[in-house]
Coordinates of C-alpha atoms in Angstrom, one line a residue:
X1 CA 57.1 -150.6 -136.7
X2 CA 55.8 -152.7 -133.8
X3 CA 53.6 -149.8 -132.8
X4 CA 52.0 -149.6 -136.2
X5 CA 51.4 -153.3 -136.1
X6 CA 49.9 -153.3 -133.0
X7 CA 47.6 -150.8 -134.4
X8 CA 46.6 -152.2 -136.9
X9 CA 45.9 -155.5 -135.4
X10 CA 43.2 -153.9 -133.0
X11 CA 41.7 -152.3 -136.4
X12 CA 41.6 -155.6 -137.6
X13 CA 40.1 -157.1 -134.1
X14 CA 37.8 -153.9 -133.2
X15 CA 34.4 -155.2 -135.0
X16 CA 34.1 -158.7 -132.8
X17 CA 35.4 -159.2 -129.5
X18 CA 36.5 -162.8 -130.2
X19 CA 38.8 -161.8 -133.0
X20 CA 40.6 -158.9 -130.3
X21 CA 41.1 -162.1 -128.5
X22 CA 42.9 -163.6 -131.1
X23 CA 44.9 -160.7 -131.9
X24 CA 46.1 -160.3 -127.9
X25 CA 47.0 -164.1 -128.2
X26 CA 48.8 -163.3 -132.0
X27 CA 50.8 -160.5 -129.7
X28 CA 51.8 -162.6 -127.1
X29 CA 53.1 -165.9 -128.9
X30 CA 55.2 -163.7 -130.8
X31 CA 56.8 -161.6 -128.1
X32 CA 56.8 -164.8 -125.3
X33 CA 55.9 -168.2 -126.2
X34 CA 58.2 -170.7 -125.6
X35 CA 59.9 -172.9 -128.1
X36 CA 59.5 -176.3 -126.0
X37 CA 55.8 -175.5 -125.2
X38 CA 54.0 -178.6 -126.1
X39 CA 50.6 -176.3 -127.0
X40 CA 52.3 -173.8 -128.9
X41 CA 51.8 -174.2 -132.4
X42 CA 53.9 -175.3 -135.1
X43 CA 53.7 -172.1 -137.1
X44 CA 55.2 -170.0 -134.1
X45 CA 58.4 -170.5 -133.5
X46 CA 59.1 -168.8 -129.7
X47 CA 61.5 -166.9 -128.0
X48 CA 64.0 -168.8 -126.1
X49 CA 64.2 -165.5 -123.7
X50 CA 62.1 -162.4 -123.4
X51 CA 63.8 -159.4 -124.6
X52 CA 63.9 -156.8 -122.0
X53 CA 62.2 -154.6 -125.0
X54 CA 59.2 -157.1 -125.3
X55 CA 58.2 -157.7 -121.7
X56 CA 55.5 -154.8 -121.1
X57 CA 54.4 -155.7 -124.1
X58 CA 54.4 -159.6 -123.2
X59 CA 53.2 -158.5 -120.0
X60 CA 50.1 -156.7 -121.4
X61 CA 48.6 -159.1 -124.3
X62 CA 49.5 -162.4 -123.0
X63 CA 47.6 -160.8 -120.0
X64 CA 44.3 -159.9 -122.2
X65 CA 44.7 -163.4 -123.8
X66 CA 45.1 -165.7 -120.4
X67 CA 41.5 -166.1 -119.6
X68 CA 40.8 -167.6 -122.5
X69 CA 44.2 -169.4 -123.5
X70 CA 46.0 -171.3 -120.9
X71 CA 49.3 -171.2 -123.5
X72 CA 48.9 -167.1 -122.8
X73 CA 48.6 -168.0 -119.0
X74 CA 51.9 -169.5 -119.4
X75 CA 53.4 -166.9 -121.3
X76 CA 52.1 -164.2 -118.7
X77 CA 53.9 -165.8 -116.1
X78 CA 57.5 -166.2 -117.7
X79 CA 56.9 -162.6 -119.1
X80 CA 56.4 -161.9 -115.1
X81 CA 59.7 -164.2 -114.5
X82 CA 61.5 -161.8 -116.9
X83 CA 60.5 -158.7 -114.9
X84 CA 61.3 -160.2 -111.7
X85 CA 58.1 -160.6 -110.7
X86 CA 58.3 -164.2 -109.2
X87 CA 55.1 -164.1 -107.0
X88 CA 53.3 -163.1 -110.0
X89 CA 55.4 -165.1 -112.1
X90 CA 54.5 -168.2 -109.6
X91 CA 50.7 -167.8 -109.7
X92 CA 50.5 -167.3 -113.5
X93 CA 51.9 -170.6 -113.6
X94 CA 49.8 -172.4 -111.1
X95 CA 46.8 -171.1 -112.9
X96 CA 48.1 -172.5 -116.4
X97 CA 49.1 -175.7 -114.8
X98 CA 45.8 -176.0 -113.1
X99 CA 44.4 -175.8 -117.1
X100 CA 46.6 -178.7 -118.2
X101 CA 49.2 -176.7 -119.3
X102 CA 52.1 -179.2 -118.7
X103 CA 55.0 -176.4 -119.5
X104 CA 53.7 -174.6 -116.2
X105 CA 53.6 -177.8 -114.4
X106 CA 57.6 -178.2 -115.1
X107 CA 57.9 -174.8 -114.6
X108 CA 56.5 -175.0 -111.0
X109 CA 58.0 -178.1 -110.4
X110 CA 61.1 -176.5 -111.4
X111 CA 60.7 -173.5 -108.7
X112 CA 59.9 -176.4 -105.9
X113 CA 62.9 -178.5 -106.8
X114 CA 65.7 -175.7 -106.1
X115 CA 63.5 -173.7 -104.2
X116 CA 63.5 -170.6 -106.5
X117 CA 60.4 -168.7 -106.1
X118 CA 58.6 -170.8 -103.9
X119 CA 59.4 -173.2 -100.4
X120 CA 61.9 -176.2 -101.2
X121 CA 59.5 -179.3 -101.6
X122 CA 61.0 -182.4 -103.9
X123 CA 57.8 -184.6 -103.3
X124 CA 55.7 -181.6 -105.2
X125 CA 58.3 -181.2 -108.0
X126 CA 58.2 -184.8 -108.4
X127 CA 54.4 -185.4 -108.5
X128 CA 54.4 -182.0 -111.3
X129 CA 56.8 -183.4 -113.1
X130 CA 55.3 -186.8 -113.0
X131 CA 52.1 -185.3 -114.2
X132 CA 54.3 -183.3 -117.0
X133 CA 55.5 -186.7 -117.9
X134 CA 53.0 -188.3 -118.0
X135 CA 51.4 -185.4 -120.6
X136 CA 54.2 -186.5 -122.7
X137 CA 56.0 -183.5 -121.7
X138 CA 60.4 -184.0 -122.8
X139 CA 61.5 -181.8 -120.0
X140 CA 58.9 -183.5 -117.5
X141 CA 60.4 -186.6 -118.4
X142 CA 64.1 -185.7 -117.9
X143 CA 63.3 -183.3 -115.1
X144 CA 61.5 -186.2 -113.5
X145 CA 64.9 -188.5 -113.9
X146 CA 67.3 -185.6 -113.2
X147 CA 65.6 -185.3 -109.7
X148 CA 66.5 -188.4 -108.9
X149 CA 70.0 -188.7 -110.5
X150 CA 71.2 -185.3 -108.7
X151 CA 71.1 -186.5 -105.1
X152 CA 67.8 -186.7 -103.9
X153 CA 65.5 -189.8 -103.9
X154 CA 65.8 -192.2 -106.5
X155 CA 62.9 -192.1 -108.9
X156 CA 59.6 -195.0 -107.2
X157 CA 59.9 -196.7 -110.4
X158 CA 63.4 -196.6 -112.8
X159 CA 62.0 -198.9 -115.1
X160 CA 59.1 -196.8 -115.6
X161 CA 61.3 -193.3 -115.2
X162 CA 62.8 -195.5 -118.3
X163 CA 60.3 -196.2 -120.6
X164 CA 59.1 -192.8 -119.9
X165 CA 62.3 -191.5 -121.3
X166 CA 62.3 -193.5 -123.9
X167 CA 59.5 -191.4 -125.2
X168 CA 61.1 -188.0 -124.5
X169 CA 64.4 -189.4 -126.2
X170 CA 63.0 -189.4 -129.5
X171 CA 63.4 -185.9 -129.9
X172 CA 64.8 -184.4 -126.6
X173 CA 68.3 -184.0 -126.1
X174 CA 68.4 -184.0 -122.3
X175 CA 66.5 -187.1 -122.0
X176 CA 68.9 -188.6 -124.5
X177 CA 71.7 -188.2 -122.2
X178 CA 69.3 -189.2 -118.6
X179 CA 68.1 -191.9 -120.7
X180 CA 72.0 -192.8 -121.7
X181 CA 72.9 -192.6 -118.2
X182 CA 69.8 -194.9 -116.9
X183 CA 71.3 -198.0 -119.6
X184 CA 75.0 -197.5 -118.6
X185 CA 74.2 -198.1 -115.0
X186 CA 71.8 -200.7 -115.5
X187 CA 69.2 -198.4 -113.5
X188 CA 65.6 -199.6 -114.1
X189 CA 66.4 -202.6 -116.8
X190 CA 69.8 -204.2 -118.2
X191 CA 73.0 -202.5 -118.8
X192 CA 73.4 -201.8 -122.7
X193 CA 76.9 -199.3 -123.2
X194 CA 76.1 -199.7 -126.8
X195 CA 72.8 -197.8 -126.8
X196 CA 74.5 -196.0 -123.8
X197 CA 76.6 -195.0 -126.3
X198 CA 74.3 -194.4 -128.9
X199 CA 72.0 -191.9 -127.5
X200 CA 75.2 -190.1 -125.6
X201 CA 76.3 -189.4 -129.3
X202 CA 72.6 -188.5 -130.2
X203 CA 72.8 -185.7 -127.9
X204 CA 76.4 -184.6 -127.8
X205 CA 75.3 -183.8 -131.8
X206 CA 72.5 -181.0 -130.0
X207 CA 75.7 -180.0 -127.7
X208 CA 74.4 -181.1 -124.9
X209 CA 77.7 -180.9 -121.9
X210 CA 77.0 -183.7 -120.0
X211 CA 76.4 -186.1 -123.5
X212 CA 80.0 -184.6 -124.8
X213 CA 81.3 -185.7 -121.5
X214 CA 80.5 -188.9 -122.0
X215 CA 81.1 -189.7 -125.7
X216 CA 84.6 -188.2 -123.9
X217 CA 84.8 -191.2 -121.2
X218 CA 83.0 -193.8 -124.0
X219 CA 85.8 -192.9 -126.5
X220 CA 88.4 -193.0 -123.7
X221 CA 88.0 -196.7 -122.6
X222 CA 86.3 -198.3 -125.0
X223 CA 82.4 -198.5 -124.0
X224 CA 79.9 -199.3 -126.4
X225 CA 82.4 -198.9 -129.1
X226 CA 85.7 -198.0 -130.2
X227 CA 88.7 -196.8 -128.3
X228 CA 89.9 -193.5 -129.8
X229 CA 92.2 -191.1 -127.9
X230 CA 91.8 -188.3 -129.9
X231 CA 88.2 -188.5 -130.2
X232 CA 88.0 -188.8 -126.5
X233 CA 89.8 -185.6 -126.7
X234 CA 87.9 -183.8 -128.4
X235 CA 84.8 -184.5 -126.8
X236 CA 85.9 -183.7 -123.7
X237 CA 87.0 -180.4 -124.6
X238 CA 83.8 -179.2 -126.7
X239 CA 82.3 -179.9 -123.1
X240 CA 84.5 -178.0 -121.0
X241 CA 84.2 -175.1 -123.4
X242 CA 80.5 -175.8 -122.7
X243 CA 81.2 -175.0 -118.5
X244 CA 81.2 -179.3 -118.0
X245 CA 83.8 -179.5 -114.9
X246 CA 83.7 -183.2 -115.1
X247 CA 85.3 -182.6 -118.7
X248 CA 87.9 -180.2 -117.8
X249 CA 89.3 -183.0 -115.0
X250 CA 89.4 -185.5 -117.7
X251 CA 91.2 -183.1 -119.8
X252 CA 93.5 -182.2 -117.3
X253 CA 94.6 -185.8 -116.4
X254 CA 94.7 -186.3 -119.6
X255 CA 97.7 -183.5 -119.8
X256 CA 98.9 -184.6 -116.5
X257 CA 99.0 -188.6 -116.5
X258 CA 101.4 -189.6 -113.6
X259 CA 100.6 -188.8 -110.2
X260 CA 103.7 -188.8 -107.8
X261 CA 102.5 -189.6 -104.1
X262 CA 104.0 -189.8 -100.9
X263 CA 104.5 -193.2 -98.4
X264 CA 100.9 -192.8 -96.9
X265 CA 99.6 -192.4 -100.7
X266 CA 98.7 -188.7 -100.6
X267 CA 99.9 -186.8 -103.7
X268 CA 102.5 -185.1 -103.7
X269 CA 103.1 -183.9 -107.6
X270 CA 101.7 -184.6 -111.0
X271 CA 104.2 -185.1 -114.3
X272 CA 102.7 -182.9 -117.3
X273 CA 103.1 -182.9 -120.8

């Protein structure tokens, strides 16, 4: 079937070079575009990963539709990515980036922040997701505050890092839940727990592990809200389910309450029920 449509596409696109164009492009979005690419377009939905099937093919036509489409440039390189071609994968990336392409900016910024594919450098994935973020990109904008919230450097300006997320948050789950932690911690403006709250809830609705977390901890003591156990409960496990560690110790001193320690305090014994 794929064959035959790919045939037929280049009978469609053989009279005018412009329109073979389109159809490479046409072949490419469907086999690799990705669903959070800001310049994708609404009608094509994306492919969260490249099937192992699809990548020559994703390989070939976003390849014939880079030069003139720097959403196919970005495409090209995580069709590269998925054939473990990081170099090429890399410079695909740069190139779209270098166009605007704000998905290959995260991307790269990304590969400099853990040091995957390219030398470790956190001032470069901090200026590309800056720029990203400042493109109006969601996952430049939570990247952006997740560089700073994960042990490096503190972002040069939370309250901007803040209103920036407040942007991102309006339909981005992982900024929900950066931008949840920024208010309960009073980083970059005033503490709030109830919006705290609120956008933790936002976000643990999208399943995001670290939002169910904390609707857990939220629900647990009270913050921004109502106490309830057995909410808290549940929360917690639909994150540790999820692979959130920070869930499964809540849940576990939740089963184990009372610690039994020794004279110089060290623990000796938890009681279970």
């Amino acid at each position: 079937m794929r064959t035959y449509l790919v045939a037929m596409l280049f009978a469609l696109a053989a009279p005018v070079s412009a329109q073979a164009q389109s159809a490479d492009l046409v072949l490419c979005d469907r086999v690799a575009a990705d669903p959070t690419d800001p310049d994708k377009p609404a009608e094509v939905k994306g492919v969260a990963e490249i099937a192992a099937s699809d990548v020559a093919t994703a390989i070939k036509f976003c390849k014939q539709a880079a030069p003139s489409s720097r959403r196919a440039m970005f495409a090209l390189g995580r069709a590269y990515a998925a054939n473990g071609q990081t170099g090429e994968a890399m410079a695909a990336w740069r190139k779209a980036a270098d166009k605007g392409s704000s998905a290959a900016m995260v991307e790269l910024g990304v590969a400099y922040a853990t040091g995957a594919g390219l030398a470790r450098d956190e001032a470069q994935a901090r200026k590309l997701f800056e720029k990203a973020a400042q493109a109006g990109n969601p996952r430049g904008v939570s990247n952006l505050a997740a560089l700073g919230s994960a042990g490096g450097a503190a972002p040069a300006d939370p309250a901007q890092a803040r209103a920036l997320l407040g942007k991102a948050a309006e339909t981005n789950a992982e900024a929900q839940y950066q931008l949840g932690l920024m208010l309960s911690e009073g980083s970059g403006g005033a503490r709030d727990d109830v919006a705290a709250r609120a956008l933790f809830e936002k976000a643990a609705t999208q399943n995001h592990p670290g939002a169910l977390e904390r609707m857990g901890a939220f629900a647990q003591e009270g913050r921004g809200g109502p106490k309830d156990k057995d909410a808290a409960k549940a929360y917690y496990e639909r994150a540790a389910a999820l692979g959130d560690e920070d869930a499964k110790k809540a849940l576990e001193r939740i089963r184990c309450p009372y610690a039994i320690k020794d004279k110089q305090g060290k623990l000796v014994t938890t009681l279970c029920f």
